[in-house]
PDB file of C-alpha atoms in Angstrom:
ATOM      1  CA  MET A   5     117.670 101.652  94.033  1.00 54.00           C
ATOM      2  CA  SER A   6     118.687 104.655  96.218  1.00 58.00           C
ATOM      3  CA  SER A   7     116.262 106.649  94.128  1.00 61.00           C
ATOM      4  CA  ILE A   8     113.174 105.204  95.812  1.00 61.00           C
ATOM      5  CA  ILE A   9     114.667 105.410  99.282  1.00 66.00           C
ATOM      6  CA  ASN A  10     113.361 108.155 101.759  1.00 69.00           C
ATOM      7  CA  LYS A  11     110.586 109.382  99.653  1.00 83.00           C
ATOM      8  CA  GLU A  12     106.635 108.912  99.709  1.00 89.00           C
ATOM      9  CA  TRP A  13     105.027 107.023  96.992  1.00 92.00           C
ATOM     10  CA  LYS A  14     101.571 107.673  96.121  1.00 96.00           C
ATOM     11  CA  LEU A  15      99.320 105.394  94.239  1.00 97.00           C
ATOM     12  CA  ILE A  16      95.536 105.913  94.093  1.00 97.00           C
ATOM     13  CA  LYS A  17      93.052 103.032  93.761  1.00 98.00           C
ATOM     14  CA  THR A  18      89.561 102.304  93.724  1.00 98.00           C
ATOM     15  CA  VAL A  19      87.749  99.434  95.801  1.00 98.00           C
ATOM     16  CA  LEU A  20      86.257  97.195  92.952  1.00 98.00           C
ATOM     17  CA  PRO A  21      83.514  94.515  93.002  1.00 97.00           C
ATOM     18  CA  GLN A  22      86.347  91.799  93.220  1.00 97.00           C
ATOM     19  CA  HIS A  23      88.142  93.436  95.981  1.00 98.00           C
ATOM     20  CA  THR A  24      85.236  92.978  98.269  1.00 98.00           C
ATOM     21  CA  ASP A  25      83.196  90.320 100.358  1.00 97.00           C
ATOM     22  CA  HIS A  26      79.449  89.630 100.186  1.00 95.00           C
ATOM     23  CA  ALA A  27      78.713  92.842 102.127  1.00 96.00           C
ATOM     24  CA  GLY A  28      80.764  95.202 100.162  1.00 97.00           C
ATOM     25  CA  VAL A  29      83.786  95.361 102.443  1.00 98.00           C
ATOM     26  CA  MET A  30      87.106  95.159 101.256  1.00 98.00           C
ATOM     27  CA  TRP A  31      88.438  91.611 101.633  1.00 97.00           C
ATOM     28  CA  HIS A  32      91.729  91.125 103.544  1.00 96.00           C
ATOM     29  CA  GLY A  33      93.391  89.287 100.765  1.00 95.00           C
ATOM     30  CA  SER A  34      92.895  92.357  98.350  1.00 97.00           C
ATOM     31  CA  TYR A  35      95.337  94.216 100.670  1.00 97.00           C
ATOM     32  CA  LEU A  36      97.863  92.053  99.239  1.00 96.00           C
ATOM     33  CA  ASN A  37      97.512  93.026  95.526  1.00 95.00           C
ATOM     34  CA  PHE A  38      97.238  96.406  96.334  1.00 97.00           C
ATOM     35  CA  LEU A  39     100.353  96.332  98.033  1.00 96.00           C
ATOM     36  CA  GLU A  40     102.480  94.614  95.381  1.00 94.00           C
ATOM     37  CA  GLU A  41     100.824  96.997  92.654  1.00 95.00           C
ATOM     38  CA  GLY A  42     102.045  99.860  94.895  1.00 93.00           C
ATOM     39  CA  ARG A  43     105.702  98.237  95.213  1.00 91.00           C
ATOM     40  CA  ILE A  44     105.777  97.791  91.478  1.00 92.00           C
ATOM     41  CA  ASP A  45     104.367 101.242  90.709  1.00 93.00           C
ATOM     42  CA  ALA A  46     107.123 102.922  92.811  1.00 89.00           C
ATOM     43  CA  LEU A  47     109.947 100.849  90.980  1.00 87.00           C
ATOM     44  CA  ASN A  48     108.681 101.943  87.861  1.00 90.00           C
ATOM     45  CA  LYS A  49     108.336 105.799  88.725  1.00 89.00           C
ATOM     46  CA  VAL A  50     112.091 105.553  89.196  1.00 85.00           C
ATOM     47  CA  GLY A  51     112.880 103.865  85.932  1.00 88.00           C
ATOM     48  CA  ILE A  52     113.403 100.465  87.421  1.00 87.00           C
ATOM     49  CA  SER A  53     111.100  97.648  85.852  1.00 89.00           C
ATOM     50  CA  TYR A  54     110.829  94.408  87.954  1.00 90.00           C
ATOM     51  CA  SER A  55     110.795  92.159  84.820  1.00 91.00           C
ATOM     52  CA  ASN A  56     114.073  93.613  83.862  1.00 90.00           C
ATOM     53  CA  LEU A  57     115.612  93.124  87.527  1.00 87.00           C
ATOM     54  CA  SER A  58     114.421  89.577  87.294  1.00 91.00           C
ATOM     55  CA  LYS A  59     115.983  89.082  83.862  1.00 93.00           C
ATOM     56  CA  LYS A  60     119.265  90.181  85.061  1.00 91.00           C
ATOM     57  CA  GLY A  61     118.752  87.782  87.942  1.00 91.00           C
ATOM     58  CA  PHE A  62     117.839  89.927  90.782  1.00 86.00           C
ATOM     59  CA  GLU A  63     114.545  89.593  92.809  1.00 86.00           C
ATOM     60  CA  ILE A  64     112.887  91.481  95.742  1.00 86.00           C
ATOM     61  CA  PRO A  65     111.019  88.560  97.466  1.00 88.00           C
ATOM     62  CA  VAL A  66     108.743  89.572 100.158  1.00 91.00           C
ATOM     63  CA  ILE A  67     109.808  87.945 103.313  1.00 91.00           C
ATOM     64  CA  SER A  68     107.809  89.107 106.068  1.00 93.00           C
ATOM     65  CA  LEU A  69     104.281  90.887 106.006  1.00 96.00           C
ATOM     66  CA  ALA A  70     102.056  92.258 108.727  1.00 97.00           C
ATOM     67  CA  ILE A  71      98.723  94.325 108.130  1.00 98.00           C
ATOM     68  CA  LYS A  72      97.113  96.289 110.733  1.00 98.00           C
ATOM     69  CA  TYR A  73      93.287  96.919 109.605  1.00 97.00           C
ATOM     70  CA  LYS A  74      91.902  99.846 111.530  1.00 98.00           C
ATOM     71  CA  LEU A  75      89.048 101.307 109.230  1.00 98.00           C
ATOM     72  CA  PRO A  76      87.289  99.225 106.456  1.00 98.00           C
ATOM     73  CA  PHE A  77      86.997  99.997 102.752  1.00 98.00           C
ATOM     74  CA  PHE A  78      83.961  99.660 100.961  1.00 98.00           C
ATOM     75  CA  HIS A  79      82.942  99.075  97.243  1.00 97.00           C
ATOM     76  CA  GLY A  80      83.388 102.066  95.131  1.00 98.00           C
ATOM     77  CA  GLU A  81      85.855 103.746  97.453  1.00 98.00           C
ATOM     78  CA  LYS A  82      88.976 105.546  96.762  1.00 98.00           C
ATOM     79  CA  ILE A  83      92.178 104.696  98.734  1.00 98.00           C
ATOM     80  CA  ILE A  84      95.418 106.452  98.644  1.00 98.00           C
ATOM     81  CA  LEU A  85      98.362 104.244  99.342  1.00 97.00           C
ATOM     82  CA  ILE A  86     101.449 105.901 100.690  1.00 96.00           C
ATOM     83  CA  SER A  87     104.389 103.711 100.489  1.00 93.00           C
ATOM     84  CA  GLN A  88     107.961 104.455 101.863  1.00 92.00           C
ATOM     85  CA  PHE A  89     111.203 102.377 101.356  1.00 87.00           C
ATOM     86  CA  LYS A  90     114.290 101.845 103.831  1.00 85.00           C
ATOM     87  CA  LEU A  91     117.216 100.066 102.633  1.00 78.00           C
ATOM     88  CA  GLU A  92     118.649  98.408 105.545  1.00 77.00           C
ATOM     89  CA  LYS A  93     122.151  96.523 105.784  1.00 73.00           C
ATOM     90  CA  LYS A  94     122.405  96.835 101.877  1.00 71.00           C
ATOM     91  CA  LEU A  95     120.640  93.583 101.333  1.00 75.00           C
ATOM     92  CA  ARG A  96     117.043  94.351 102.409  1.00 78.00           C
ATOM     93  CA  LEU A  97     114.458  96.843 101.133  1.00 81.00           C
ATOM     94  CA  ASN A  98     111.804  97.474 103.817  1.00 87.00           C
ATOM     95  CA  CYS A  99     108.554  98.973 102.650  1.00 90.00           C
ATOM     96  CA  LYS A 100     106.059 100.434 104.915  1.00 94.00           C
ATOM     97  CA  THR A 101     102.433 101.410 103.250  1.00 96.00           C
ATOM     98  CA  SER A 102      99.428 103.470 104.708  1.00 97.00           C
ATOM     99  CA  PHE A 103      96.212 102.888 103.184  1.00 98.00           C
ATOM    100  CA  LEU A 104      94.358 106.202 103.575  1.00 98.00           C
ATOM    101  CA  LYS A 105      90.765 107.305 103.236  1.00 98.00           C
ATOM    102  CA  LEU A 106      90.256 110.741 101.058  1.00 98.00           C
ATOM    103  CA  ASN A 107      89.911 112.678 104.183  1.00 98.00           C
ATOM    104  CA  GLY A 108      93.296 111.340 105.416  1.00 97.00           C
ATOM    105  CA  ASP A 109      92.057 108.581 108.056  1.00 98.00           C
ATOM    106  CA  ILE A 110      94.259 105.472 108.200  1.00 98.00           C
ATOM    107  CA  GLY A 111      92.375 102.336 107.148  1.00 98.00           C
ATOM    108  CA  ALA A 112      95.092 100.002 107.320  1.00 98.00           C
ATOM    109  CA  GLU A 113      98.995  99.944 107.653  1.00 98.00           C
ATOM    110  CA  ALA A 114     101.446  97.358 106.386  1.00 97.00           C
ATOM    111  CA  ILE A 115     105.136  96.910 107.347  1.00 94.00           C
TER     112      ILE A 115
END
C-alpha cells in the first residue's frame, strides 16, 4: 500500500450522456462513480487488485465524503482526475481528488 502514498494518480474521463442531467451538465451523482473508478485505477496501477484485497478479507470502505463543486462539466467534455492518497494512523487511507478541466481549472474537489 505504501507504493500509492504521496503520489498523484491521473485518470482521464469523458462526460457521457449517462453522466449528465437534461441540460447536458454533469449530474452530481456521477462524481461518485468517477471517484470510485479513480481509486480502483490507482490501486491497479501499483498491482493491487481490489477484488484480491476483498478475497483476502480486506476492504477499503468509504466512511466520509465531501465534494466542492466549482465549475460545471458538460456532455462530451474531458475531465482529468488527479488523486492523492495519505495513510493516516496506519488504518485510514485518505484520498483527495481534483476534477480538472483540460485548461487546468478546478471543476470540483473531493476529500
